[in-house]
Coordinates of C-alpha atoms in Angstrom, one line a residue:
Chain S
X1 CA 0.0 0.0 0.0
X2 CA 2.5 2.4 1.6
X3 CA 4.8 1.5 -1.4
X4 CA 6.2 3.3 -4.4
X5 CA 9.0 3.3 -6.6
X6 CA 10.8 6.2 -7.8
X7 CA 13.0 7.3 -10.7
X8 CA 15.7 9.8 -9.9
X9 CA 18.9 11.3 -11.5
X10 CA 20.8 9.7 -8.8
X11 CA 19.6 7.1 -5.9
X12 CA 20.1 10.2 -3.1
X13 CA 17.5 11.9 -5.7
X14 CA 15.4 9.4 -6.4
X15 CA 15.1 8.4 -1.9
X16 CA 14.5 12.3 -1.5
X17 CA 11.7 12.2 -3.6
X18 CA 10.1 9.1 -3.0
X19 CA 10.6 10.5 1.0
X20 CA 8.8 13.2 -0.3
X21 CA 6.1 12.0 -1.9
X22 CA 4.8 9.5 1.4
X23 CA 5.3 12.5 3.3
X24 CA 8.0 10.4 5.9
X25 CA 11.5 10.9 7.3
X26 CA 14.7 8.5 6.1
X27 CA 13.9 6.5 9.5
X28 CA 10.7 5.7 8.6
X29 CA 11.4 4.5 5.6
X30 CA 12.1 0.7 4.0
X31 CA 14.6 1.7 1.2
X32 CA 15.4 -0.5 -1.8
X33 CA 17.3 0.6 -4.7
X34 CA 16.3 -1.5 -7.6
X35 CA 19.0 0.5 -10.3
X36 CA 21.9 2.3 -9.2
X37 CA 22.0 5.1 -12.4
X38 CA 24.5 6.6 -14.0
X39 CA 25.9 9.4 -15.2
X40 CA 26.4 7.8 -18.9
X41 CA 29.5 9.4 -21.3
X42 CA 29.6 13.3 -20.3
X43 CA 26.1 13.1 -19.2
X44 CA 25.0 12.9 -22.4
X45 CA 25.0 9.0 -23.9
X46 CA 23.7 6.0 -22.1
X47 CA 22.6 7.8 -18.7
X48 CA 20.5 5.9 -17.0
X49 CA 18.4 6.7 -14.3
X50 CA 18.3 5.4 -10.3
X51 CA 15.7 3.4 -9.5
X52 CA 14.6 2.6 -5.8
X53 CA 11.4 1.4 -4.1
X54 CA 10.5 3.1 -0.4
X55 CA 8.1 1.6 2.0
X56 CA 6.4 3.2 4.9
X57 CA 7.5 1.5 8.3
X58 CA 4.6 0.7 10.5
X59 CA 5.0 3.5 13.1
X60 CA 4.0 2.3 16.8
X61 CA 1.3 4.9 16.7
X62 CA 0.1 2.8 14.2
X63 CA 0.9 -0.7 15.4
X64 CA -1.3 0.1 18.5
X65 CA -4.1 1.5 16.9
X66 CA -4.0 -1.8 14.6
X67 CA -4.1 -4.3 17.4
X68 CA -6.8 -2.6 19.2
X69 CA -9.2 -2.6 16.3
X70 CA -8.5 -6.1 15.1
X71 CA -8.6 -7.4 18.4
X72 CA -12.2 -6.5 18.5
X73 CA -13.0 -7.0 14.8
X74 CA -12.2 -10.9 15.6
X75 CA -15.6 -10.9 18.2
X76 CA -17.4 -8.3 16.0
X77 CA -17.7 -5.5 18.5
X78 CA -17.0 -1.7 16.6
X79 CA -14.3 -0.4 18.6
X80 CA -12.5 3.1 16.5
X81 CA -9.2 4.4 17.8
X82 CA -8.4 7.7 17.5
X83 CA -5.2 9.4 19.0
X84 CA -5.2 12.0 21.0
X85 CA -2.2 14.3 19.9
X86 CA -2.3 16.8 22.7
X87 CA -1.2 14.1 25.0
X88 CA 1.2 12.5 22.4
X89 CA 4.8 12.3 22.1
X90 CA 8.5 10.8 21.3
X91 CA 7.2 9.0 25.0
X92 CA 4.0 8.6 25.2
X93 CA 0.6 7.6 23.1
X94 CA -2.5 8.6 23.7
X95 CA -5.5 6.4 22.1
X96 CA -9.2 7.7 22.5
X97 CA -11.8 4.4 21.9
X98 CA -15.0 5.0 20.5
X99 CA -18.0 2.5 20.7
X100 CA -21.5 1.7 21.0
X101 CA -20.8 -0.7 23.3
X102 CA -18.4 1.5 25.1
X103 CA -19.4 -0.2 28.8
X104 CA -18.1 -3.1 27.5
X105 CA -14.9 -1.5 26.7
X106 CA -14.7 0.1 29.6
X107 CA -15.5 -3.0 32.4
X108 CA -16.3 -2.9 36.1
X109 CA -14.0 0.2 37.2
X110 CA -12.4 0.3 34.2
X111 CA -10.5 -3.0 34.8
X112 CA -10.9 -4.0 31.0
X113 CA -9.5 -0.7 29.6
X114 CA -6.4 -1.5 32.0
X115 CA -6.0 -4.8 30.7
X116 CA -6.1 -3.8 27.2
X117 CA -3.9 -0.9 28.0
X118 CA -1.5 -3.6 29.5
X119 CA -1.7 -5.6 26.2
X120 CA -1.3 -3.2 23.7
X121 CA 1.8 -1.3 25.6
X122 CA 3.4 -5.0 25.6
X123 CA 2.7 -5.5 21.5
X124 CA 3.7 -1.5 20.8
X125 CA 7.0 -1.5 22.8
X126 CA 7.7 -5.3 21.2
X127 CA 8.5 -3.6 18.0
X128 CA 9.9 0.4 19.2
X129 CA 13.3 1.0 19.9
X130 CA 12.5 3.1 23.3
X131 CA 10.4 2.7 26.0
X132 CA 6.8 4.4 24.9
X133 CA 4.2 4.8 27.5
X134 CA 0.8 3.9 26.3
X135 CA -2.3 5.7 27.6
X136 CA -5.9 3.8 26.6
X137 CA -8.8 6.6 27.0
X138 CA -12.6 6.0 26.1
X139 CA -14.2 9.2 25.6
X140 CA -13.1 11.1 28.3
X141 CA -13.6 8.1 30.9
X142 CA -10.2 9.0 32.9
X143 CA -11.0 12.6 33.4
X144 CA -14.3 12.0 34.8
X145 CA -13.0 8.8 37.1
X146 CA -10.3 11.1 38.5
X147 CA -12.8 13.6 39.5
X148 CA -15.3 11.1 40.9
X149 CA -12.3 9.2 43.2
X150 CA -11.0 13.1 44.1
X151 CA -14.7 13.8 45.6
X152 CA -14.3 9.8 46.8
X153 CA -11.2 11.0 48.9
X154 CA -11.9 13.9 50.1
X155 CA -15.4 12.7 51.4
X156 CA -13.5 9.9 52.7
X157 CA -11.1 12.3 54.6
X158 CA -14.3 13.9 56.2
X159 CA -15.6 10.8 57.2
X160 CA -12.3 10.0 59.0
X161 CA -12.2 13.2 60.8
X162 CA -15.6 13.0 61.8
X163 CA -15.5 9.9 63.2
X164 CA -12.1 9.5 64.5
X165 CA -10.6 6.7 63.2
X166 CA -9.1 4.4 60.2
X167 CA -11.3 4.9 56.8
X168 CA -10.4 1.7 54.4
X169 CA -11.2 2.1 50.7
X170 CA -12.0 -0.6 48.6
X171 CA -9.3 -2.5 46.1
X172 CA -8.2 -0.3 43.7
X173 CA -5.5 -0.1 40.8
X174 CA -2.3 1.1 41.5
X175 CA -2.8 4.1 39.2
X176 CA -6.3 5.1 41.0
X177 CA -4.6 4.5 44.8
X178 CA -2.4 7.4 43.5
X179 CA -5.2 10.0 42.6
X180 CA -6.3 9.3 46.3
X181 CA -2.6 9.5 47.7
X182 CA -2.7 12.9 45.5
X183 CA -6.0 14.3 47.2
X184 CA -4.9 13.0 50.5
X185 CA -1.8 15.3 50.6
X186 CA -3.3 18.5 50.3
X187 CA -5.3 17.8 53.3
X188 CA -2.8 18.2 56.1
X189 CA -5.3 17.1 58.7
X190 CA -5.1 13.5 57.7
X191 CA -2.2 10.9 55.6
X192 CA -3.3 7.9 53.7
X193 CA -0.8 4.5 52.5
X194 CA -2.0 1.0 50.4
X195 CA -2.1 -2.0 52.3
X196 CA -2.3 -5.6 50.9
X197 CA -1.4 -7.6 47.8
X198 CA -2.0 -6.8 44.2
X199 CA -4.8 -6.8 42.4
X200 CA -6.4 -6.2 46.1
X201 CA -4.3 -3.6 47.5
X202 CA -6.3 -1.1 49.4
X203 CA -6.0 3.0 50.6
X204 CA -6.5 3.4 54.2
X205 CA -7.0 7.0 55.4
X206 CA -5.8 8.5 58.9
X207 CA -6.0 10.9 60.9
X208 CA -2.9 12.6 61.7
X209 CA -1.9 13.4 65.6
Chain X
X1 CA -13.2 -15.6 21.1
X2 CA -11.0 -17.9 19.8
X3 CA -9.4 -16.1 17.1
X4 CA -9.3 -13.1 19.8
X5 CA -7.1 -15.1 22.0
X6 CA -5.5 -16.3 18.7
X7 CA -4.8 -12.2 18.0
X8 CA -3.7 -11.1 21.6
X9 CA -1.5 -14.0 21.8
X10 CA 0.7 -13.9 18.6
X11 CA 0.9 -9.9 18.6
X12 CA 2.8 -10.5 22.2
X13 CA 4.9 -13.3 21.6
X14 CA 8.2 -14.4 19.1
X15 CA 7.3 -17.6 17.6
X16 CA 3.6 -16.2 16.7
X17 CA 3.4 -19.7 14.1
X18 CA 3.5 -21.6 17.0
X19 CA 0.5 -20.1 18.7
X20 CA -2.3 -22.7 18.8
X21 CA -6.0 -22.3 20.6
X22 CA -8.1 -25.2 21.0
X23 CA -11.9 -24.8 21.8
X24 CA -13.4 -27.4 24.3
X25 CA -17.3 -26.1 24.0
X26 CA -19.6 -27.2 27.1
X27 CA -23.2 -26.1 27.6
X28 CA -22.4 -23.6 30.2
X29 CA -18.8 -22.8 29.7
X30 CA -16.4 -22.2 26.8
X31 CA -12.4 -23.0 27.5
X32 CA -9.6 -21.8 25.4
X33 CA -6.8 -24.1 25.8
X34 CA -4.0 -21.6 24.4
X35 CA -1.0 -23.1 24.1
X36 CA 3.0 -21.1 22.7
X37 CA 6.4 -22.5 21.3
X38 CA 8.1 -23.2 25.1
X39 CA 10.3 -20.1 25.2
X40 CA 7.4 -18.1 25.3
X41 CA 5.3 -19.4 28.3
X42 CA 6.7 -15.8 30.2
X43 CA 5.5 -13.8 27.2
X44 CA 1.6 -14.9 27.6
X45 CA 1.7 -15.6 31.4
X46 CA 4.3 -12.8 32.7
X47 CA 5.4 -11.5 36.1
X48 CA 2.8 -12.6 38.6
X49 CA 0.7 -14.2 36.2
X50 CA -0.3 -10.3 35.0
X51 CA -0.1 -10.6 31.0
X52 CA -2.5 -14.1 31.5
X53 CA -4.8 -11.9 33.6
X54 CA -4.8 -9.1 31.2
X55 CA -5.9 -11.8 28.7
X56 CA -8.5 -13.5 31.0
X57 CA -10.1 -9.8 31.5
X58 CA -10.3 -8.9 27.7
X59 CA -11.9 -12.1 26.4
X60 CA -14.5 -12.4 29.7
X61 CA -15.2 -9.0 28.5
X62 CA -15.8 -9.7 24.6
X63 CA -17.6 -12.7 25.9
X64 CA -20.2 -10.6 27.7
X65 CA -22.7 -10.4 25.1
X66 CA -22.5 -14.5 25.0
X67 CA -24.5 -16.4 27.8
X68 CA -21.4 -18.5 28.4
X69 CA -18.4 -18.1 30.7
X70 CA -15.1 -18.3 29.0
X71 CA -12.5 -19.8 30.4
X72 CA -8.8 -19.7 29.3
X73 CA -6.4 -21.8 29.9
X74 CA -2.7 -21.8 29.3
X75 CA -1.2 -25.1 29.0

């Protein structure tokens, strides 16, 4: 698809234009020259042109975005993957999932959007030459969870004031204990540490003396 | 489910030819017996058993819309 071949004075010509044309840098780029060229007598009889052929590499943007949408093509459930380039970098991707049957996406505390995050950070930094951190988002889901566990903490940390003693949370992810650590430690009437094993590792909330 | 398990499984490991998924179909209950070339048990069970759980979530997920629980073994 991604493939063209291109006819240049010289191969350096011939790779800048092809370069060109897909709209990719040289690292980004599968290059096979086909015909060397030549000048020919004086530049006049029997130059022949360079030939090469230049393939766009699979980016990992892309390689993500790929594995999430077949992966649900294979059970029939419409899943599109955008990515959202105001959180995306040399380090990081950020893919937005749309869906009807976004719930299903999502799962129970968004344990399934976790997983899949999981999975597809696994088949993305397989291929990539760097660490990149991948981010799964489904329509604005982690926005609005963060806000609901910051009102969770904070009406936790009233509820451990007001009654004097421990508050324990229930099991959470390790990236959802932190928003809670977060809240916590603007509230220098209370602390709050995990207890437990992983995947049932829980906040507890105290006051302090 | 089984080609899902087929997808997640040879997008994460090296020898994807050697990924195999056998269904074993009961009324209640579908298992996925998923099984890799030797050298790349870690890559579909990982630390802790965490890339198996991961795998586990996404197909019990996908299978929501079924009436059957889906098991998946890794033998």
């Amino acid at each position: 698809m991604d493939k063209i071949r291109q006819e240049g004075k010289t191969v350096e010509e011939a790779v800048q234009a092809a370069l060109e044309i897909l709209q990719i840098s040289r690292e980004e780029a599968k290059i096979e020259v086909i015909e060397e060229g030549n000048n020919g007598f004086l530049g006049l009889i029997g130059a022949k042109s360079a030939l090469v052929e230049v393939e766009a590499k699979k980016t990992s943007r892309e390689i993500g975005k790929e594995f999430i949408e077949d992966l649900f093509s294979t059970v029939e459930l419409e899943v599109n993957v955008d990515i959202l380039e105001e959180q995306t970098d040399s380090e990081q991707i950020t893919y937005d999932l749309h869906s009807p049957d976004l719930g299903i996406v999502i799962g129970h505390r968004g344990e399934t959007l976790d997983a899949l995050q999981y999975l597809t950070s696994l088949v993305v930094n397989k291929q990539a030459n760097q660490y990149i951190r991948i981010i799964l988002d489904a329509e604005g889901y982690r926005e609005r969870r963060k806000q609901t566990l910051e009102r969770l903490a904070n009406k936790m940390a009233r509820k451990c004031l007001d009654k004097g003693r421990k508050v324990v949370l229930e099991p959470m992810p390790p990236h959802e204990r932190r928003i809670i650590h977060m809240t916590i430690k603007k509230n220098p009437r209370v602390k709050s540490y995990s207890e437990g094993e992983e995947p049932f590792r829980k906040v507890k909330i105290e006051e302090v003396d | 489910m089984q080609e899902m398990v087929e997808k997640i499984a040879r997008s994460i490991v090296d020898n994807p030819e050697q990924v195999q998924v056998k269904k074993i179909e009961k009324d209640k209950s579908i298992t996925l017996e998923l099984s890799v070339a030797d050298n790349d048990m870690g890559k579909v069970i990982g630390k802790q058993g965490r890339i198996a759980r991961a795998i586990r979530t996404v197909v019990n997920a996908a299978a929501t819309k079924e009436d059957k629980k889906v098991v998946v073994d890794i033998k």
